[in-house]
Amino acid sequence: MGIISVIAIAVWFVAIQEFLKPERKQSNRKIVVFTSAGSLLTLVLTFSLFQNIWL
């Protein structure tokens, strides 16, 4: 889970950096890809957390 956490943090960091660019230099495709990947990784981490709590 530690590796997935680091990857999730990196993905969100890259997504935030893309959001901070001026609007005309932003890539909508990158924003969608990184936000989707970050959301999926966060969902996996959340599911794992709740699974460990219930055990």
mmCIF file with all atom_site columns, C-alpha atoms in Angstrom, residues 15 18 21 27-35:
data_model
loop_
_atom_site.group_PDB
_atom_site.id
_atom_site.type_symbol
_atom_site.label_atom_id
_atom_site.label_alt_id
_atom_site.label_comp_id
_atom_site.label_asym_id
_atom_site.label_entity_id
_atom_site.label_seq_id
_atom_site.pdbx_PDB_ins_code
_atom_site.Cartn_x
_atom_site.Cartn_y
_atom_site.Cartn_z
_atom_site.occupancy
_atom_site.B_iso_or_equiv
_atom_site.pdbx_formal_charge
_atom_site.auth_seq_id
_atom_site.auth_comp_id
_atom_site.auth_asym_id
_atom_site.auth_atom_id
_atom_site.pdbx_PDB_model_num
ATOM 1  C CA . ALA A 1 15 ? -2.491 17.198 -11.747 1.00 0.00 ? 15 ALA A CA 1
ATOM 2  C CA . GLU A 1 18 ? -1.245 21.267 -14.623 1.00 0.00 ? 18 GLU A CA 1
ATOM 3  C CA . LYS A 1 21 ? -0.553 26.626 -15.505 1.00 0.00 ? 21 LYS A CA 1
ATOM 4  C CA . SER A 1 27 ? -3.835 20.372 -21.516 1.00 0.00 ? 27 SER A CA 1
ATOM 5  C CA . ASN A 1 28 ? -7.399 19.175 -20.967 1.00 0.00 ? 28 ASN A CA 1
ATOM 6  C CA . ARG A 1 29 ? -6.375 15.629 -21.806 1.00 0.00 ? 29 ARG A CA 1
ATOM 7  C CA . LYS A 1 30 ? -3.659 15.617 -19.120 1.00 0.00 ? 30 LYS A CA 1
ATOM 8  C CA . ILE A 1 31 ? -6.057 17.083 -16.576 1.00 0.00 ? 31 ILE A CA 1
ATOM 9  C CA . VAL A 1 32 ? -8.660 14.393 -17.271 1.00 0.00 ? 32 VAL A CA 1
ATOM 10 C CA . VAL A 1 33 ? -6.102 11.566 -17.224 1.00 0.00 ? 33 VAL A CA 1
ATOM 11 C CA . PHE A 1 34 ? -4.351 12.651 -14.033 1.00 0.00 ? 34 PHE A CA 1
ATOM 12 C CA . THR A 1 35 ? -7.573 13.472 -12.199 1.00 0.00 ? 35 THR A CA 1
#
